[in-house]
Amino acid sequence: MAVVQVTEQNFQETIRTGIVLLDFWASWCGPCRTFAPIFEAAAGRHPDVTFGKIDTEEESALAGALQIRAIPTLMVLRDGILLVSQAGVVPGEALDEILGQVRDLDMDEVRRRAEEPPPGAGHADARS
C-alpha cells in the first residue's frame, strides 16, 4: 500500500478503522530523512496497514493538538485508539514487531480497559 499524506482534513477518516502508523516529520529533520525509507519499506511489507505521513511544518495545528514534541515521532493506532507514541528512528524489525503485537491485541479488552476509571479514582482520601 502506498504511504498516504495525512492532513487535518483527512486525519479522523484515516485513523477511524484498522491499524494505522503515522510518521510525524519535517523536511529539515535529518533523523526524519533516515526514517523515511524504513517507514516506506514497512508499508510495502504490510499492505493491510495504513501508513500515513504528517508534515509537522504544514500541519502544525494537528501536530500541536497531538502533542508532538520531537520528530520523527511514530504513532500506532488501531480502530482509532492510540496504542503507541514513540519519538526517534524506529528500525524496520521493530516496526514489524510492533505491528505483530498490535495485530494480536484483543481490541474488546483494550476498549474495556480504556473505559475503566484509573486506580483510586472516585475514592476520597480520608487523611486530608
Coordinates of C-alpha atoms in Angstrom, one line a residue:
M1 CA 0.0 0.0 0.0
A2 CA 1.2 3.5 -0.8
V3 CA 2.0 5.9 2.0
V4 CA -0.7 8.5 2.4
Q5 CA -0.3 12.2 3.2
V6 CA -2.4 12.9 6.3
T7 CA -3.7 16.4 7.0
E8 CA -6.1 17.9 9.5
Q9 CA -8.9 17.4 6.9
N10 CA -8.4 13.6 6.5
F11 CA -7.0 12.7 9.9
Q12 CA -10.2 11.4 11.5
E13 CA -11.1 9.4 8.4
T14 CA -7.6 7.9 8.2
I15 CA -7.5 6.7 11.8
R16 CA -11.1 5.5 12.1
T17 CA -10.6 1.8 11.4
G18 CA -7.9 -0.7 11.1
I19 CA -4.2 -0.4 12.0
V20 CA -2.6 2.9 11.2
L21 CA 1.0 4.0 11.6
L22 CA 1.7 7.7 11.5
D23 CA 5.1 9.3 10.9
F24 CA 5.4 12.9 12.0
W25 CA 8.3 14.5 10.2
A26 CA 9.7 17.7 8.7
S27 CA 11.9 18.2 5.6
W28 CA 14.7 19.9 7.6
C29 CA 15.0 16.9 10.1
G30 CA 17.9 14.6 9.4
P31 CA 16.6 11.7 11.5
C32 CA 13.2 12.1 9.7
R33 CA 15.1 11.6 6.4
T34 CA 16.8 8.5 7.8
F35 CA 13.4 7.1 9.0
A36 CA 11.5 7.8 5.7
P37 CA 12.8 4.8 3.7
I38 CA 12.4 2.4 6.7
F39 CA 8.8 3.6 7.0
E40 CA 8.1 3.2 3.3
A41 CA 9.7 -0.3 3.2
A42 CA 7.5 -1.4 6.1
A43 CA 4.4 -0.1 4.1
G44 CA 5.4 -2.4 1.3
R45 CA 5.7 -5.4 3.7
H46 CA 2.3 -4.7 5.4
P47 CA -0.3 -3.9 2.7
D48 CA -3.1 -4.4 5.2
V49 CA -1.9 -1.5 7.4
T50 CA -2.4 2.2 6.6
F51 CA 0.9 4.2 6.7
G52 CA 0.5 7.9 6.8
K53 CA 2.9 10.8 6.9
I54 CA 2.2 14.1 8.6
D55 CA 4.4 17.1 7.7
T56 CA 4.7 19.0 11.0
E57 CA 5.5 22.2 9.2
E58 CA 2.4 22.1 7.0
E59 CA 0.2 20.6 9.7
S60 CA 1.4 22.4 12.8
A61 CA -2.0 22.7 14.3
L62 CA -2.5 18.9 14.0
A63 CA 0.9 18.2 15.4
G64 CA 0.2 20.6 18.3
A65 CA -3.1 19.0 19.0
L66 CA -1.4 15.6 19.2
Q67 CA 1.3 17.0 21.4
I68 CA 4.2 16.1 19.1
R69 CA 7.3 17.4 20.9
A70 CA 10.0 15.7 18.8
I71 CA 10.4 14.4 15.3
P72 CA 10.3 11.9 13.9
T73 CA 7.5 10.6 16.1
L74 CA 5.7 7.3 15.3
M75 CA 2.1 6.8 16.4
V76 CA 0.4 3.5 16.1
L77 CA -3.4 3.4 16.3
R78 CA -6.0 0.6 15.9
D79 CA -9.7 1.4 15.3
G80 CA -9.0 5.0 16.3
I81 CA -7.3 4.1 19.7
L82 CA -3.8 5.3 20.2
L83 CA -1.6 2.4 21.3
V84 CA 2.0 3.6 20.8
S85 CA 3.6 7.0 20.5
Q86 CA 7.4 6.9 20.2
A87 CA 9.9 9.6 19.2
G88 CA 13.0 8.7 17.3
V89 CA 14.0 6.5 14.4
V90 CA 12.4 3.0 14.7
P91 CA 14.3 0.2 13.0
G92 CA 12.3 -1.9 10.4
E93 CA 12.5 -5.0 12.5
A94 CA 11.0 -3.1 15.4
L95 CA 8.2 -1.8 13.2
D96 CA 7.4 -5.4 12.2
E97 CA 7.4 -6.5 15.8
I98 CA 5.1 -3.6 16.9
L99 CA 2.7 -4.5 14.1
G100 CA 2.6 -8.1 15.2
Q101 CA 1.8 -7.1 18.7
V102 CA -0.9 -4.7 17.6
R103 CA -2.5 -7.4 15.3
D104 CA -2.6 -9.8 18.3
L105 CA -4.4 -7.4 20.6
D106 CA -7.9 -8.2 21.8
M107 CA -9.5 -4.8 21.0
D108 CA -12.6 -5.6 23.0
E109 CA -10.3 -5.9 26.1
V110 CA -8.4 -2.7 25.1
R111 CA -11.7 -0.8 24.9
R112 CA -12.9 -2.2 28.2
R113 CA -9.7 -1.2 30.0
A114 CA -9.8 2.2 28.4
E115 CA -13.3 2.8 29.9
E116 CA -12.2 1.7 33.4
P117 CA -11.5 4.5 35.9
P118 CA -7.9 4.8 36.9
P119 CA -7.0 3.1 40.2
G120 CA -8.2 5.1 43.1
A121 CA -10.4 7.3 41.1
G122 CA -13.7 8.2 42.8
H123 CA -12.4 7.4 46.3
A124 CA -12.0 10.3 48.7
D125 CA -8.8 10.3 50.7
A126 CA -9.9 10.3 54.4
R127 CA -6.5 11.5 55.5
S128 CA -6.9 15.1 54.1

